[in-house]
PDB file of C-alpha atoms in Angstrom:
ATOM      1  CA  MET A   1       5.011  16.004   7.136  1.00  0.00           C
ATOM      2  CA  LEU A   2       6.010  12.386   6.625  1.00  0.00           C
ATOM      3  CA  PRO A   3       4.997  10.821   3.305  1.00  0.00           C
ATOM      4  CA  PHE A   4       2.925   8.205   5.153  1.00  0.00           C
ATOM      5  CA  TYR A   5       0.326   8.220   7.914  1.00  0.00           C
ATOM      6  CA  GLU A   6      -0.734   5.313  10.132  1.00  0.00           C
ATOM      7  CA  ILE A   7      -4.523   5.176  10.450  1.00  0.00           C
ATOM      8  CA  PRO A   8      -5.190   4.785  14.194  1.00  0.00           C
ATOM      9  CA  VAL A   9      -7.672   1.907  13.708  1.00  0.00           C
ATOM     10  CA  ARG A  10      -6.345  -1.624  13.199  1.00  0.00           C
ATOM     11  CA  SER A  11      -7.665  -3.969  10.528  1.00  0.00           C
ATOM     12  CA  VAL A  12     -10.116  -6.701  11.514  1.00  0.00           C
ATOM     13  CA  ILE A  13      -9.524  -8.693   8.302  1.00  0.00           C
ATOM     14  CA  ALA A  14      -5.735  -8.797   7.957  1.00  0.00           C
ATOM     15  CA  ASP A  15      -5.555 -12.554   8.628  1.00  0.00           C
ATOM     16  CA  LYS A  16      -8.410 -13.251   6.184  1.00  0.00           C
ATOM     17  CA  LEU A  17      -6.669 -11.167   3.516  1.00  0.00           C
ATOM     18  CA  PHE A  18      -3.436 -13.106   3.977  1.00  0.00           C
ATOM     19  CA  ASP A  19      -5.293 -16.432   3.799  1.00  0.00           C
ATOM     20  CA  PHE A  20      -7.080 -15.256   0.651  1.00  0.00           C
ATOM     21  CA  ALA A  21      -3.812 -14.133  -0.939  1.00  0.00           C
ATOM     22  CA  THR A  22      -1.949 -17.354  -0.183  1.00  0.00           C
ATOM     23  CA  THR A  23      -4.716 -19.667  -1.437  1.00  0.00           C
ATOM     24  CA  THR A  24      -5.803 -17.903  -4.630  1.00  0.00           C
ATOM     25  CA  GLY A  25      -4.413 -18.820  -8.006  1.00  0.00           C
ATOM     26  CA  GLU A  26      -5.613 -15.747  -9.879  1.00  0.00           C
ATOM     27  CA  TRP A  27      -2.459 -13.586  -9.769  1.00  0.00           C
ATOM     28  CA  LYS A  28      -1.936 -11.161 -12.647  1.00  0.00           C
ATOM     29  CA  PRO A  29       0.940  -8.821 -13.528  1.00  0.00           C
ATOM     30  CA  TYR A  30       0.244  -5.287 -12.318  1.00  0.00           C
ATOM     31  CA  TYR A  31       2.817  -2.447 -12.406  1.00  0.00           C
ATOM     32  CA  ASN A  32       5.710  -4.916 -11.964  1.00  0.00           C
ATOM     33  CA  PHE A  33       4.021  -6.703  -9.047  1.00  0.00           C
ATOM     34  CA  HIS A  34       1.865  -9.816  -8.990  1.00  0.00           C
ATOM     35  CA  ALA A  35      -1.660  -8.785  -7.949  1.00  0.00           C
ATOM     36  CA  VAL A  36      -5.035 -10.256  -7.114  1.00  0.00           C
ATOM     37  CA  GLN A  37      -8.236  -8.289  -6.557  1.00  0.00           C
ATOM     38  CA  VAL A  38      -9.959  -8.768  -3.199  1.00  0.00           C
ATOM     39  CA  PRO A  39     -13.727  -9.362  -3.403  1.00  0.00           C
ATOM     40  CA  PHE A  40     -15.699  -6.407  -2.032  1.00  0.00           C
ATOM     41  CA  ASP A  41     -17.650  -8.636   0.379  1.00  0.00           C
ATOM     42  CA  LEU A  42     -14.355  -9.583   2.074  1.00  0.00           C
ATOM     43  CA  ALA A  43     -12.847  -6.073   1.969  1.00  0.00           C
ATOM     44  CA  PHE A  44     -15.971  -4.408   3.337  1.00  0.00           C
ATOM     45  CA  GLU A  45     -16.040  -6.672   6.411  1.00  0.00           C
ATOM     46  CA  ASP A  46     -13.544  -4.127   7.716  1.00  0.00           C
ATOM     47  CA  PRO A  47     -15.129  -0.875   9.001  1.00  0.00           C
ATOM     48  CA  VAL A  48     -12.247   1.288   7.719  1.00  0.00           C
ATOM     49  CA  LEU A  49     -12.507  -0.063   4.177  1.00  0.00           C
ATOM     50  CA  TYR A  50     -16.306   0.029   4.296  1.00  0.00           C
ATOM     51  CA  MET A  51     -16.283   3.710   5.318  1.00  0.00           C
ATOM     52  CA  LEU A  52     -13.784   4.566   2.583  1.00  0.00           C
ATOM     53  CA  GLY A  53     -15.872   2.677   0.035  1.00  0.00           C
ATOM     54  CA  MET A  54     -18.919   4.767   0.942  1.00  0.00           C
ATOM     55  CA  LYS A  55     -16.982   7.997   0.214  1.00  0.00           C
ATOM     56  CA  HIS A  56     -14.750   6.984  -2.707  1.00  0.00           C
ATOM     57  CA  LYS A  57     -14.772   4.584  -5.626  1.00  0.00           C
ATOM     58  CA  LEU A  58     -11.956   2.175  -4.909  1.00  0.00           C
ATOM     59  CA  ALA A  59     -10.490  -1.238  -5.559  1.00  0.00           C
ATOM     60  CA  VAL A  60      -8.786  -3.436  -2.972  1.00  0.00           C
ATOM     61  CA  GLY A  61      -6.070  -5.852  -3.957  1.00  0.00           C
ATOM     62  CA  VAL A  62      -3.119  -7.772  -2.658  1.00  0.00           C
ATOM     63  CA  ILE A  63       0.243  -7.260  -4.317  1.00  0.00           C
ATOM     64  CA  ARG A  64       3.058  -9.767  -4.014  1.00  0.00           C
ATOM     65  CA  LEU A  65       6.749  -9.026  -4.402  1.00  0.00           C
ATOM     66  CA  ASP A  66       8.965 -12.050  -4.996  1.00  0.00           C
ATOM     67  CA  PRO A  67      11.999 -12.908  -2.850  1.00  0.00           C
ATOM     68  CA  TYR A  68      15.188 -10.918  -3.421  1.00  0.00           C
ATOM     69  CA  THR A  69      13.439  -8.310  -5.532  1.00  0.00           C
ATOM     70  CA  THR A  70      13.670  -4.550  -5.469  1.00  0.00           C
ATOM     71  CA  TYR A  71      11.130  -2.114  -6.829  1.00  0.00           C
ATOM     72  CA  ASP A  72      13.429   0.800  -7.641  1.00  0.00           C
ATOM     73  CA  TRP A  73      12.931   4.517  -6.901  1.00  0.00           C
ATOM     74  CA  HIS A  74       9.788   5.864  -8.574  1.00  0.00           C
ATOM     75  CA  THR A  75       6.648   7.933  -8.180  1.00  0.00           C
ATOM     76  CA  ASP A  76       3.345   6.466  -9.318  1.00  0.00           C
ATOM     77  CA  THR A  77       2.088   7.625 -12.680  1.00  0.00           C
ATOM     78  CA  ARG A  78      -1.602   7.783 -11.746  1.00  0.00           C
ATOM     79  CA  ARG A  79      -2.057   7.427  -8.009  1.00  0.00           C
ATOM     80  CA  GLY A  80      -1.676  10.347  -5.635  1.00  0.00           C
ATOM     81  CA  VAL A  81      -2.500   8.316  -2.538  1.00  0.00           C
ATOM     82  CA  SER A  82      -3.098   4.699  -1.647  1.00  0.00           C
ATOM     83  CA  ILE A  83      -3.682   2.750   1.534  1.00  0.00           C
ATOM     84  CA  ASN A  84      -1.315  -0.122   2.243  1.00  0.00           C
ATOM     85  CA  MET A  85      -1.122  -2.823   4.886  1.00  0.00           C
ATOM     86  CA  LEU A  86       1.645  -5.404   5.154  1.00  0.00           C
ATOM     87  CA  LEU A  87       0.119  -8.887   5.526  1.00  0.00           C
ATOM     88  CA  ASN A  88       3.162 -10.962   6.454  1.00  0.00           C
ATOM     89  CA  ASN A  89       6.442 -10.524   8.290  1.00  0.00           C
ATOM     90  CA  ALA A  90       8.593 -10.758   5.173  1.00  0.00           C
ATOM     91  CA  LYS A  91      11.886  -8.959   5.726  1.00  0.00           C
ATOM     92  CA  SER A  92      11.624  -5.888   3.511  1.00  0.00           C
ATOM     93  CA  ASN A  93      12.256  -2.158   3.504  1.00  0.00           C
ATOM     94  CA  CYS A  94       9.976   0.570   2.186  1.00  0.00           C
ATOM     95  CA  LEU A  95      11.895   3.823   1.752  1.00  0.00           C
ATOM     96  CA  PHE A  96      10.833   7.354   0.808  1.00  0.00           C
ATOM     97  CA  SER A  97      13.307   9.872  -0.566  1.00  0.00           C
ATOM     98  CA  VAL A  98      13.533  13.150   1.304  1.00  0.00           C
ATOM     99  CA  GLY A  99      15.189  16.103  -0.352  1.00  0.00           C
ATOM    100  CA  GLU A 100      17.035  15.912  -3.625  1.00  0.00           C
ATOM    101  CA  THR A 101      17.028  12.692  -5.627  1.00  0.00           C
ATOM    102  CA  GLU A 102      20.697  12.706  -6.584  1.00  0.00           C
ATOM    103  CA  ALA A 103      22.857   9.576  -6.612  1.00  0.00           C
ATOM    104  CA  THR A 104      23.128   9.946  -2.834  1.00  0.00           C
ATOM    105  CA  HIS A 105      20.296  11.392  -0.786  1.00  0.00           C
ATOM    106  CA  SER A 106      18.431  11.059   2.483  1.00  0.00           C
ATOM    107  CA  PHE A 107      15.470   8.792   3.053  1.00  0.00           C
ATOM    108  CA  VAL A 108      12.887   7.889   5.676  1.00  0.00           C
ATOM    109  CA  GLU A 109      11.683   4.315   6.211  1.00  0.00           C
ATOM    110  CA  LEU A 110       8.083   3.237   6.636  1.00  0.00           C
ATOM    111  CA  LYS A 111       8.314   0.437   9.201  1.00  0.00           C
ATOM    112  CA  TYR A 112       5.016  -1.366   8.758  1.00  0.00           C
ATOM    113  CA  ARG A 113       3.203  -2.896  11.709  1.00  0.00           C
ATOM    114  CA  LEU A 114       1.149  -5.945  10.765  1.00  0.00           C
ATOM    115  CA  GLY A 115      -2.576  -5.204  10.799  1.00  0.00           C
ATOM    116  CA  SER A 116      -2.134  -1.437  10.488  1.00  0.00           C
ATOM    117  CA  TYR A 117      -3.340   0.670   7.576  1.00  0.00           C
ATOM    118  CA  TYR A 118      -1.044   3.359   6.192  1.00  0.00           C
ATOM    119  CA  LEU A 119      -1.919   6.232   3.917  1.00  0.00           C
ATOM    120  CA  PHE A 120       0.891   6.260   1.389  1.00  0.00           C
ATOM    121  CA  ASN A 121       1.983   9.319  -0.592  1.00  0.00           C
ATOM    122  CA  ASN A 122       2.609   7.799  -4.023  1.00  0.00           C
ATOM    123  CA  GLN A 123       3.939  11.113  -5.391  1.00  0.00           C
ATOM    124  CA  VAL A 124       7.043  11.107  -3.169  1.00  0.00           C
ATOM    125  CA  PRO A 125       9.845   8.977  -4.652  1.00  0.00           C
ATOM    126  CA  HIS A 126       9.802   5.594  -2.940  1.00  0.00           C
ATOM    127  CA  MET A 127      11.210   2.089  -3.301  1.00  0.00           C
ATOM    128  CA  VAL A 128      10.919  -1.387  -1.802  1.00  0.00           C
ATOM    129  CA  ILE A 129      13.659  -3.914  -1.156  1.00  0.00           C
ATOM    130  CA  ASN A 130      12.465  -7.438  -0.422  1.00  0.00           C
ATOM    131  CA  PHE A 131      14.547 -10.247   1.032  1.00  0.00           C
ATOM    132  CA  PRO A 132      14.164 -14.079   1.329  1.00  0.00           C
ATOM    133  CA  GLU A 133      10.391 -14.602   1.164  1.00  0.00           C
ATOM    134  CA  SER A 134       7.448 -13.251  -0.796  1.00  0.00           C
ATOM    135  CA  ARG A 135       6.029  -9.986   0.549  1.00  0.00           C
ATOM    136  CA  TYR A 136       2.222  -9.652   0.610  1.00  0.00           C
ATOM    137  CA  MET A 137       0.718  -6.170   0.809  1.00  0.00           C
ATOM    138  CA  MET A 138      -2.942  -5.171   0.751  1.00  0.00           C
ATOM    139  CA  SER A 139      -3.300  -2.018  -1.308  1.00  0.00           C
ATOM    140  CA  VAL A 140      -6.307   0.229  -1.839  1.00  0.00           C
ATOM    141  CA  GLU A 141      -6.385   2.073  -5.126  1.00  0.00           C
ATOM    142  CA  PHE A 142      -8.795   4.960  -5.649  1.00  0.00           C
ATOM    143  CA  GLU A 143     -10.550   5.688  -8.940  1.00  0.00           C
ATOM    144  CA  ALA A 144      -9.694   9.369  -8.418  1.00  0.00           C
ATOM    145  CA  ASP A 145      -6.217  10.035  -9.799  1.00  0.00           C
ATOM    146  CA  LYS A 146      -3.383  12.173  -8.379  1.00  0.00           C
ATOM    147  CA  ASN A 147      -5.071  15.369  -9.602  1.00  0.00           C
ATOM    148  CA  GLU A 148      -8.398  14.520  -7.946  1.00  0.00           C
ATOM    149  CA  LEU A 149      -7.361  12.930  -4.624  1.00  0.00           C
ATOM    150  CA  THR A 150      -4.093  13.710  -2.864  1.00  0.00           C
ATOM    151  CA  PHE A 151      -2.326  12.318   0.153  1.00  0.00           C
ATOM    152  CA  ASP A 152      -2.933  15.551   2.110  1.00  0.00           C
ATOM    153  CA  GLN A 153      -6.669  15.483   1.309  1.00  0.00           C
ATOM    154  CA  LEU A 154      -7.061  11.888   2.511  1.00  0.00           C
ATOM    155  CA  VAL A 155      -5.009  12.515   5.677  1.00  0.00           C
ATOM    156  CA  ARG A 156      -7.371  15.390   6.573  1.00  0.00           C
ATOM    157  CA  GLU A 157     -10.364  13.168   5.878  1.00  0.00           C
ATOM    158  CA  MET A 158      -9.065  10.317   8.062  1.00  0.00           C
ATOM    159  CA  LYS A 159      -8.141  12.430  11.097  1.00  0.00           C
TER     160      LYS A 159
END
């Protein structure tokens, strides 16, 4: 199984999220990103996020990665699964390690489509490489940690 899964329903608020992200001034440092929390009234305009919010305690935010920045190989300390959606066409790569994590190893790339939600397995080593412009990503974080809600559980729930 791939370490990501595209939810087969497109976002109806992607443009609003991008507008919100690019006009807010309330960015805060968050796990080596810049982040801003999305108000629930905006997030829950989207049926996918509304449905998830009825089943799980969650927070919705936008994370920004600056130009020419890499977020090196890692697994998340707390999150087992998140939901991500790229909000702009910034040239970037999101890679997941497959197999051994030696100095050289294989990887698979998540090629985001704008307006699409992706379940993201935060417990598989992954990294991001960003190029000339800021990268804006909506990210859903669940209150349940990696021991309470896993990628496989959420994939089954969303199918």
